[in-house]
Amino acid sequence: MKILTTVKRVTDPDMKVKIKPDQTGVVTDGVEYKMNSFDEYGVEEAIKLKEAHGGEIVVVSVGPSAATKEIRTAMAMGADRGILVETDEDLDSDAVARVLAEVIRRESPDIVVMGKQAVDSDRNQTGQILASYLDYPQATFAYSLEVADGWATVGREVDGGTATKRVKLPAIITADLRLNEPRYASLPGIMKAKRKPLETLTPSDLGVDTANKVNVLLFEAPEEREAGEIVEDIDTLIDRLKNKAKVL
Amino acid sequence: MIGYGLSDDQKMYQKTARDFARDVIRPASEHHDKTGEYPWEILTKAWELGLLNTMVPAEYGGLGLGALEACILSEEMAWGCTGIGTAMEANQLATAPLIMFGTDEQKKKYLGMLVDSLKDDGTPHMAAYCVTEPGAGSDVQGVKTRAIKDGDVYRISGQKMWITNGAKASWYFVLAYTDQDAGYRGLTGFIVDADSPGIEVGRKEINLGQKASDTRSISFDNVEVPAENVLGGKEGGGWAQAMGAFDKSRPIVASAAVGLARAAFEHARAYSLERTTFGKPIAHHQAVSFMLADMAMNIQAARHLVWESAWLHDQGERNTKQAAFAKAFAADMAVKVASDAVQVYGGYGYSTEYPVEKLYRDAKIFQIYEGTSQIQRVIISREILREA
């Protein structure tokens, strides 16, 4: 079974985000980068699929040359080879999906498992757009995944509970945080990852025009909230909710 | 050329260690501090991830990482808990003389044992460095343990004290006199199997801090050790071996002090932004913000001393002075930062309900083990005066 998974290099979500003074983006100086946490679930699930069914895991990233580190991390966890589609541009979800669609056409994997959203842009779009470009079925927000006889049975997180869906492979599966517990990249794994094959391409190698359809005009910090108040007792709390917040 | 960036590989090692410290070590830290229970489960997980014995060379089945990588990892472990971290790093100290001075057969057998596989009970092999005695710590030449040659074997008698991993180790590095009259040239290093007849391990010492770590006295009563276990096959080579090991291990211990201080600083900073007095968060009182500034500055300074001393060692250069700089500065710094963190917390800091009093207790040992702060200054002054 050939499994394709994707990783995005994102700013460390544990760090405080600051907006650039010219409002063109967020400050990236001195910021740490890591693999998007939802992609960790995707990589882990890819490894579990390989453990159960055998085969090969290809890990793909669309991003700057430094994203090699995130690909190596996935390889250290257990992916077999990597593809970096190198670009320094900040692509919208549609452009990323166009690039990934081309990689997937070339690789023709049996299944694609990816994160449900990136924790930096928070868009939750790439997997779905990708499925439409490839005309693959999709199962988003997966909390469980079983593969048998060319079909995937996916437990999905939906509003109000869960739902189960069966999709014919190849399909796009996007991982939710309950899907699994991602393993650590072991130190021997990190050393072995250096010797695994990593191919670097550009969008133009793939013949993909990466012009964004969505243009970001400016970034603004969220409005600062008024300082809160610690109240003495329930009566004061109810008074404040009635007379100050006016929600009761 | 000076470069301060970590390589991608080093960043990946650091991330694994950081995640492991956050997810596995820190949540267990309070339990082990309260009970003094040895953290076998954590050590086993750490072994599986390759976080133990990282400096064992590749030809003996290890990862062959350098002292700098060991420091990067040990800072993270110590951020989680220095008691658990010390249990892990004690292997690095015990293996250092073997890696630097052991024969091929000794390395194959004893380094291989640590990295090849787990024990039958599923836990990793540990090792211990046995030099200190009840009457001789800083004054290493004052040790009284003797090894008497008897045909093809040596018979070791004497008592060792405050041995980390004392009851948990599968083998010991032991320093003993083979010739009392020859001064330091009469000291010999041995590798001793922990199950050898005549070894008696004392009760677990109840210490001020680092309670997860196993510290014991070990007595040797006519313990028979084959001659092939003389480290490096060199009778009289023990002093250089025991001291040489510190060039490798001192930066690692110093980096653990940095990790502890970082934890104390992070707690103090977070608390100072929450707690208000006189109408504002205490972080905005200049007296407190200056304390935080000093913490951050000294932590960074210590880390650079650590990294420099480890880097020099990895370049194959003598780092005795720099390792002593790092160990002395980082230990003193960690004690001060931990004390100041308790201070920032005020009354809460003194309470066991809050995390900083443990750090304060744990920090003190850094000024004592692996060469006291005074001994480090003896080393530094000797080195700088020799350079004059």
XYZ file of C-alpha atoms in Angstrom:
636
model
C 0.000 0.000 0.000
C 1.355 3.398 -0.970
C 0.489 6.060 1.572
C 1.010 9.757 1.003
C 1.053 12.221 3.864
C 1.762 15.939 4.054
C 3.558 18.169 6.539
C 3.496 21.945 6.844
C 6.227 23.964 8.521
C 4.421 26.371 10.845
C 5.405 28.860 13.520
C 5.439 27.234 16.949
C 1.837 27.587 18.184
C 3.075 27.824 21.780
C 4.786 31.117 21.022
C 3.002 34.431 21.231
C 2.091 35.755 17.777
C 2.981 39.374 17.037
C 1.845 41.410 14.034
C 4.473 43.201 11.954
C 4.300 47.021 12.268
C 3.478 47.312 8.525
C 0.630 44.788 9.013
C 1.767 42.568 6.135
C 2.051 39.476 8.298
C 3.259 38.130 11.607
C 6.733 38.672 13.001
C 8.926 35.684 12.145
C 12.282 36.901 13.504
C 13.460 34.652 16.325
C 10.359 32.491 15.978
C 10.671 28.707 16.257
C 9.142 26.511 13.595
C 7.766 23.007 13.867
C 5.577 20.505 12.089
C 1.899 21.466 12.118
C 0.450 19.435 14.977
C -2.450 18.020 12.920
C 0.093 16.771 10.401
C 1.734 14.804 13.225
C -1.540 12.879 13.527
C -1.543 12.351 9.771
C 2.037 11.046 9.775
C 1.330 8.789 12.743
C -1.720 7.339 11.001
C 0.296 6.769 7.837
C 2.838 4.816 9.881
C 0.078 2.773 11.518
C -1.371 1.964 8.085
C 2.057 0.827 6.929
C 2.505 -1.256 10.073
C -0.820 -2.949 9.393
C -0.689 -3.297 5.605
C 2.947 -2.837 4.600
C 4.013 -0.595 1.755
C 5.611 2.804 1.491
C 5.036 6.230 3.024
C 5.807 9.333 0.964
C 5.831 12.600 2.885
C 5.296 15.853 0.987
C 5.751 19.448 2.043
C 5.089 22.643 0.108
C 7.198 25.397 1.587
C 10.637 26.964 2.011
C 13.874 24.955 1.847
C 13.943 25.000 5.666
C 10.854 22.731 5.589
C 13.364 19.948 4.904
C 13.536 19.713 8.699
C 9.809 18.945 8.984
C 10.109 16.308 6.230
C 13.087 14.764 8.055
C 11.059 14.749 11.250
C 8.322 12.749 9.521
C 10.999 10.402 8.172
C 12.450 10.071 11.677
C 8.991 9.013 12.841
C 8.800 6.407 10.067
C 8.073 7.861 6.609
C 10.193 6.303 3.863
C 10.938 9.142 1.467
C 10.234 12.816 1.064
C 9.301 15.360 -1.549
C 9.770 19.062 -0.949
C 8.055 21.398 -3.375
C 10.114 24.441 -2.657
C 8.590 27.905 -2.609
C 9.196 30.972 -0.497
C 5.782 32.378 -1.299
C 2.968 32.260 1.221
C 0.472 30.207 -0.754
C -3.267 30.117 -0.184
C -4.986 26.759 0.329
C -6.061 26.541 -3.297
C -2.510 27.000 -4.588
C -1.199 24.395 -2.143
C -3.935 22.003 -3.274
C -3.006 22.554 -6.945
C 0.631 21.721 -6.131
C -0.278 18.667 -4.051
C -2.716 17.446 -6.726
C 0.137 17.372 -9.240
C 2.417 15.483 -6.827
C -0.365 12.995 -6.135
C -1.028 12.465 -9.847
C 2.646 11.593 -10.247
C 2.822 9.355 -7.188
C -0.665 7.832 -7.450
C -0.843 6.712 -3.818
C -3.544 4.381 -2.518
C -4.496 6.796 0.232
C -3.682 10.340 1.366
C -3.737 11.109 5.100
C -3.188 14.732 6.083
C -3.916 17.159 8.908
C -7.390 18.686 9.034
C -5.981 22.208 9.251
C -2.772 24.149 9.772
C -2.424 25.837 13.132
C -0.936 28.997 11.597
C -3.498 29.955 8.930
C -6.305 27.861 10.461
C -8.070 27.536 7.101
C -9.145 23.890 7.053
C -9.428 23.830 3.262
C -6.504 22.115 1.563
C -7.680 18.520 1.978
C -11.160 19.281 0.673
C -9.985 21.352 -2.307
C -7.439 18.669 -3.109
C -10.139 15.984 -3.151
C -12.174 18.032 -5.614
C -9.192 18.654 -7.933
C -8.369 14.935 -7.972
C -11.983 13.858 -7.965
C -11.197 11.631 -4.978
C -13.681 10.956 -2.209
C -12.882 12.662 1.081
C -13.394 11.891 4.739
C -12.557 14.853 6.924
C -12.011 15.196 10.706
C -11.137 11.519 11.104
C -10.952 10.104 14.626
C -10.664 6.497 13.426
C -9.547 4.879 10.213
C -9.712 1.320 8.974
C -8.681 0.170 5.540
C -9.766 -3.104 3.891
C -10.413 -4.322 0.356
C -9.853 -0.964 -1.290
C -12.203 0.896 1.033
C -11.632 3.085 4.067
C -14.035 3.200 6.990
C -13.626 6.525 8.713
C -15.069 7.635 12.022
C -15.553 11.395 11.777
C -15.873 14.146 14.342
C -19.010 16.103 13.494
C -20.976 18.760 15.351
C -22.964 17.071 18.065
C -21.141 13.742 17.942
C -19.576 11.356 15.479
C -20.457 9.871 12.102
C -19.064 6.975 10.126
C -18.337 7.127 6.438
C -17.027 4.618 3.936
C -14.964 5.906 1.032
C -13.475 4.069 -1.927
C -9.724 4.391 -2.236
C -7.835 6.369 -3.312
C -9.263 9.021 -1.018
C -8.256 12.040 1.006
C -8.504 11.554 4.766
C -7.923 14.524 7.089
C -6.897 13.808 10.663
C -8.537 15.206 13.772
C -6.741 15.281 17.106
C -8.428 12.177 18.508
C -7.174 9.975 15.677
C -4.072 8.745 17.496
C -1.162 9.702 19.684
C 1.780 10.703 17.485
C 5.031 8.947 18.375
C 8.249 10.778 19.157
C 10.989 10.918 16.569
C 13.545 8.635 18.246
C 17.205 9.626 18.143
C 18.187 6.589 16.027
C 15.214 7.467 13.801
C 16.523 11.021 13.376
C 19.930 9.654 12.350
C 18.416 7.172 9.876
C 16.223 9.902 8.379
C 19.336 11.602 7.022
C 19.907 8.677 4.686
C 16.347 8.485 3.375
C 15.727 9.888 -0.114
C 14.452 13.449 -0.351
C 13.525 14.939 -3.702
C 13.278 18.697 -4.129
C 11.024 20.125 -6.840
C 9.620 23.555 -7.624
C 6.030 24.349 -8.565
C 7.241 25.105 -12.096
C 8.862 21.635 -12.311
C 5.354 20.356 -11.716
C 3.891 22.841 -14.176
C 1.739 24.463 -11.493
C 0.951 28.165 -11.464
C 0.928 29.140 -7.791
C -0.721 32.544 -8.153
C -2.930 33.012 -5.099
C -6.656 33.463 -5.525
C -6.933 34.931 -2.054
C -4.969 38.066 -1.315
C -4.471 39.148 2.253
C -4.757 42.902 2.549
C -3.599 43.359 6.113
C -3.096 41.721 9.468
C -4.462 43.274 12.612
C -4.120 42.232 16.213
C -7.412 41.233 17.863
C -9.045 43.971 19.882
C -7.669 44.060 23.393
C -10.158 42.921 25.978
C -10.977 44.977 28.994
C -9.365 43.687 32.147
C -11.594 41.242 34.018
C -12.763 41.394 37.578
C -12.553 38.752 40.264
C -15.802 38.794 42.222
C -16.233 37.904 45.876
C -19.299 35.673 45.704
C -22.121 34.311 43.572
C -24.432 37.247 44.340
C -21.910 39.755 43.027
C -21.351 37.533 39.985
C -25.080 37.509 39.205
C -25.259 41.262 39.753
C -22.390 41.830 37.309
C -23.917 39.472 34.726
C -27.247 41.334 34.997
C -26.129 44.919 35.297
C -22.681 45.103 33.705
C -22.458 42.346 31.094
C -26.257 42.416 30.636
C -26.391 38.746 29.683
C -28.958 37.711 32.275
C 34.508 31.373 12.884
C 31.848 31.417 15.558
C 28.392 30.058 14.893
C 25.579 29.907 17.409
C 22.871 28.077 15.516
C 22.008 24.472 16.221
C 21.962 22.157 13.224
C 18.643 20.711 12.031
C 19.609 17.372 13.597
C 20.397 19.002 16.930
C 17.067 20.833 16.812
C 15.290 17.547 16.155
C 17.059 15.830 19.073
C 16.125 18.825 21.199
C 12.494 18.638 20.165
C 12.198 14.945 20.992
C 13.830 15.585 24.367
C 11.660 18.638 25.017
C 8.447 16.794 24.162
C 9.550 13.822 26.274
C 10.387 16.086 29.226
C 7.040 17.872 28.922
C 4.830 14.821 28.363
C 6.591 12.099 30.349
C 9.087 13.468 32.873
C 7.402 16.568 34.242
C 4.019 14.973 34.978
C 5.810 12.212 36.958
C 8.236 14.520 38.691
C 6.144 15.305 41.781
C 5.349 11.634 42.401
C 8.999 10.611 42.334
C 10.000 13.592 44.467
C 7.439 12.647 47.107
C 8.024 8.873 47.077
C 11.677 8.641 46.085
C 10.667 5.793 43.775
C 13.231 5.051 41.085
C 11.832 6.055 37.652
C 12.294 2.713 35.841
C 9.292 3.255 33.580
C 10.597 6.612 32.386
C 14.121 5.280 31.931
C 12.764 2.447 29.809
C 10.860 4.865 27.571
C 13.936 7.090 27.362
C 16.081 4.093 26.385
C 13.622 3.160 23.637
C 13.858 6.687 22.200
C 17.654 6.636 22.336
C 17.873 9.289 25.052
C 20.167 7.200 27.292
C 23.871 6.510 26.661
C 23.938 8.866 23.678
C 27.733 9.069 23.576
C 28.375 5.333 23.090
C 30.225 5.177 19.752
C 28.494 3.716 16.707
C 30.973 0.804 16.456
C 29.676 -0.423 19.823
C 26.047 -0.069 18.828
C 25.462 3.430 20.155
C 24.517 6.695 18.491
C 27.987 8.185 18.872
C 26.671 11.665 19.610
C 28.980 14.318 20.974
C 29.112 16.072 24.312
C 27.293 19.068 22.815
C 24.316 16.919 21.839
C 24.391 15.308 25.283
C 24.199 18.796 26.803
C 21.291 19.830 24.600
C 19.407 16.708 25.703
C 20.326 16.936 29.364
C 19.091 20.540 29.617
C 15.677 19.353 28.444
C 15.564 16.335 30.793
C 16.561 18.554 33.701
C 13.855 21.055 32.781
C 11.469 18.164 33.394
C 13.092 16.945 36.646
C 16.745 16.867 37.677
C 16.173 13.833 39.914
C 15.067 11.766 36.930
C 17.612 13.535 34.712
C 20.458 12.650 37.079
C 19.500 8.969 36.991
C 19.765 9.182 33.194
C 22.969 11.205 33.068
C 24.765 9.008 35.602
C 25.193 6.551 32.742
C 26.994 9.198 30.730
C 29.409 9.744 33.638
C 30.010 6.029 34.192
C 30.576 5.375 30.491
C 32.833 8.383 29.922
C 36.022 6.667 31.225
C 35.249 3.579 29.115
C 34.580 5.567 25.964
C 37.772 7.555 26.420
C 40.119 4.892 27.802
C 38.597 1.402 27.532
C 40.005 -1.421 25.416
C 38.038 -2.653 22.426
C 36.866 -5.768 24.326
C 35.790 -3.711 27.346
C 33.827 -1.306 25.179
C 32.174 -4.134 23.265
C 31.096 -5.866 26.446
C 30.158 -3.041 28.786
C 29.075 -0.262 26.424
C 27.338 -2.844 24.246
C 25.436 -4.130 27.285
C 23.900 -0.674 27.813
C 22.724 -0.126 24.251
C 22.095 -3.624 22.831
C 18.948 -4.686 24.614
C 16.829 -4.368 27.706
C 17.222 -6.663 30.723
C 14.970 -9.705 31.168
C 12.608 -7.617 33.317
C 12.250 -5.093 30.485
C 14.250 -2.289 32.089
C 17.491 -0.820 30.737
C 20.949 -1.587 32.072
C 22.288 1.278 34.147
C 25.855 2.007 35.210
C 27.507 3.909 38.049
C 30.715 5.844 38.654
C 32.228 4.848 42.019
C 34.959 7.196 43.165
C 33.724 9.125 46.223
C 34.143 7.575 49.690
C 32.898 8.536 53.149
C 36.267 10.177 53.825
C 37.237 11.323 50.339
C 35.154 13.324 47.885
C 36.877 16.404 46.565
C 40.235 14.935 47.620
C 40.110 12.028 45.204
C 43.628 10.901 46.049
C 42.411 10.369 49.582
C 40.389 7.291 48.600
C 41.092 4.232 50.699
C 39.707 1.469 48.480
C 42.433 -1.034 47.605
C 42.827 -3.530 44.811
C 45.361 -6.254 45.460
C 46.680 -8.318 42.581
C 46.273 -12.033 43.137
C 47.375 -14.028 40.094
C 44.939 -13.334 37.239
C 42.550 -11.345 39.373
C 42.418 -8.282 41.584
C 40.673 -8.274 44.952
C 38.958 -4.979 45.763
C 38.113 -3.903 49.306
C 36.781 -0.602 50.530
C 33.717 1.573 50.734
C 32.215 4.007 48.254
C 29.612 6.639 49.146
C 26.847 8.688 47.455
C 26.953 6.575 44.324
C 24.258 7.593 41.837
C 22.439 4.503 40.472
C 24.264 2.559 43.222
C 21.600 -0.137 43.570
C 20.362 -0.014 39.986
C 23.565 -0.395 38.014
C 24.637 -3.524 36.147
C 28.295 -2.489 36.353
C 30.466 0.061 38.100
C 33.500 2.101 37.227
C 35.553 1.816 40.432
C 38.672 3.755 41.371
C 41.036 1.958 43.798
C 44.676 2.023 44.834
C 46.803 -0.752 43.411
C 49.879 0.961 44.855
C 49.271 3.265 47.793
C 52.880 4.510 47.832
C 52.843 5.730 44.239
C 50.438 8.604 44.932
C 47.967 9.330 42.132
C 50.010 7.056 39.861
C 48.984 4.192 42.105
C 45.278 4.582 41.350
C 43.698 2.106 38.947
C 40.287 2.146 37.268
C 38.233 -1.054 37.170
C 35.028 -2.183 35.576
C 33.180 -4.263 38.153
C 30.079 -6.354 37.529
C 27.451 -5.325 40.070
C 26.534 -8.940 40.860
C 30.089 -9.856 41.888
C 30.225 -11.643 45.258
C 31.398 -9.378 48.089
C 29.526 -6.265 46.935
C 27.018 -4.933 49.417
C 24.790 -2.013 48.507
C 23.564 0.218 51.328
C 20.110 1.659 51.900
C 18.831 4.479 49.720
C 20.109 7.776 51.069
C 17.366 10.287 51.868
C 18.672 13.560 50.497
C 17.472 17.160 50.412
C 16.640 17.062 46.710
C 16.763 15.003 43.511
C 14.875 12.331 45.406
C 14.035 10.254 42.313
C 17.722 9.561 41.908
C 19.136 6.454 43.605
C 22.103 7.321 45.827
C 23.807 4.677 47.982
C 26.916 3.537 49.737
C 28.539 0.451 48.268
C 30.986 -1.719 50.159
C 33.475 -4.001 48.473
C 34.709 -6.912 50.528
C 37.453 -8.813 48.762
C 35.574 -8.515 45.463
C 37.280 -10.538 42.762
C 37.721 -8.707 39.462
C 39.468 -10.318 36.471
C 42.611 -8.544 35.295
C 41.005 -7.936 31.903
C 38.648 -5.516 33.695
C 41.450 -3.090 34.505
C 40.258 -0.112 32.487
C 42.331 0.269 29.341
C 44.528 -2.565 30.650
C 46.525 0.126 32.388
C 47.397 -0.412 36.037
C 48.073 3.005 37.535
C 46.016 4.783 34.890
C 42.982 5.391 37.092
C 43.621 8.984 38.041
C 43.819 10.198 34.449
C 40.746 8.121 33.578
C 38.617 9.351 36.464
C 39.623 12.976 35.914
C 39.512 12.795 32.120
C 35.928 11.601 32.288
C 34.964 14.921 33.864
C 35.945 16.800 30.715
C 33.125 14.909 29.011
C 30.610 14.787 31.843
C 30.966 18.195 33.543
C 29.394 20.119 30.664
C 26.454 17.679 30.820
C 25.967 18.249 34.543
C 26.285 22.005 34.024
C 23.641 21.857 31.290
C 21.295 20.133 33.734
C 21.744 23.105 36.076
C 20.767 25.330 33.140
C 17.644 23.226 32.555
C 16.615 23.484 36.190
C 17.171 27.249 36.179
C 15.135 27.588 32.989
C 12.246 25.778 34.641
C 12.490 28.023 37.725
C 12.629 31.141 35.567
C 9.610 30.120 33.494
C 7.570 29.437 36.622
C 8.621 32.759 38.172
C 7.868 34.734 35.036
C 4.422 33.185 34.579
C 3.537 33.713 38.236
C 4.796 37.296 38.229
C 2.427 38.116 35.377
C -0.551 36.608 37.229
C -0.036 37.766 40.773
C -0.954 41.376 41.506
C 0.131 43.537 44.437
C -0.394 47.261 44.881
C -2.698 47.275 41.851
C -0.495 45.657 39.203
C 1.108 42.354 38.273
C 4.286 41.976 40.315
C 6.253 41.562 37.047
C 5.668 45.283 36.566
C 7.289 46.185 39.839
C 10.821 47.012 38.847
C 12.334 45.103 41.768
C 10.748 41.922 40.418
C 11.346 42.610 36.732
C 15.038 43.133 37.462
C 15.165 39.757 39.219
C 13.657 38.172 36.103
C 16.138 40.023 33.897
C 19.043 38.694 35.953
C 17.659 35.157 35.772
C 17.305 35.254 31.988
C 20.738 36.795 31.508
C 22.552 34.342 33.727
C 20.787 31.321 32.271
C 21.862 32.362 28.790
C 25.429 33.043 29.955
C 25.621 29.611 31.598
C 24.247 27.909 28.493
C 26.933 29.493 26.336
C 29.677 28.391 28.743
C 28.238 24.877 28.650
C 28.021 24.755 24.879
C 31.531 26.139 24.441
C 33.059 23.599 26.820
C 31.188 20.712 25.177
C 32.041 21.933 21.692
C 35.749 22.133 22.553
C 35.652 18.562 23.829
C 33.954 17.425 20.632
C 36.713 19.117 18.614
C 39.199 16.921 20.455
C 40.590 19.882 22.370
C 41.326 20.089 26.074
C 38.369 21.765 27.812
C 39.294 21.401 31.481
C 39.171 25.143 32.193
C 36.003 25.754 30.191
C 34.226 22.756 31.718
C 35.067 24.097 35.177
C 33.849 27.566 34.154
C 30.582 26.029 32.969
C 30.072 23.772 35.983
C 30.902 26.453 38.591
C 28.906 29.206 36.924
C 25.882 27.082 36.056
C 25.679 25.535 39.535
C 25.916 28.860 41.365
C 23.487 30.382 38.882
C 20.953 27.569 39.304
C 20.980 27.907 43.100
C 20.474 31.666 42.831
C 17.753 31.440 40.180
C 15.861 28.734 42.090
C 16.106 30.775 45.281
C 14.868 33.883 43.479
C 11.999 31.927 41.936
C 10.868 30.964 45.447
C 11.207 34.646 46.369
C 9.036 35.802 43.452
C 6.333 33.351 44.589
C 6.494 34.712 48.142
C 4.677 32.567 50.703
C 3.368 30.277 47.960
C 6.926 29.596 46.853
C 7.725 28.077 50.230
C 4.786 25.691 49.945
C 5.051 22.185 48.508
C 1.794 22.882 46.623
C 3.800 25.010 44.184
C 6.589 23.824 41.895
C 9.490 26.043 42.894
C 10.462 24.738 46.343
C 11.412 21.407 44.729
C 13.649 23.236 42.285
C 15.254 25.072 45.191
C 15.979 21.760 46.969
C 17.162 20.071 43.775
C 19.478 22.922 42.797
C 21.860 22.714 45.747
C 23.495 19.453 44.663
C 24.895 21.149 41.563
C 27.316 23.030 43.815
C 28.463 19.728 45.340
C 28.481 16.709 43.000
C 30.766 16.256 40.019
C 33.238 18.645 41.685
C 32.124 21.217 44.245
C 32.017 24.906 43.403
C 35.239 25.263 45.398
C 37.015 22.477 43.493
C 35.944 24.066 40.210
C 37.667 27.262 41.327
C 40.771 25.279 42.265
C 40.792 23.875 38.738
C 40.142 27.263 37.150
C 42.839 29.011 39.175
C 45.346 26.256 38.394
C 44.561 26.569 34.703
C 44.697 30.352 34.497
C 47.900 30.566 36.505
C 49.523 27.969 34.304
C 48.660 30.152 31.336
C 50.432 33.151 32.904
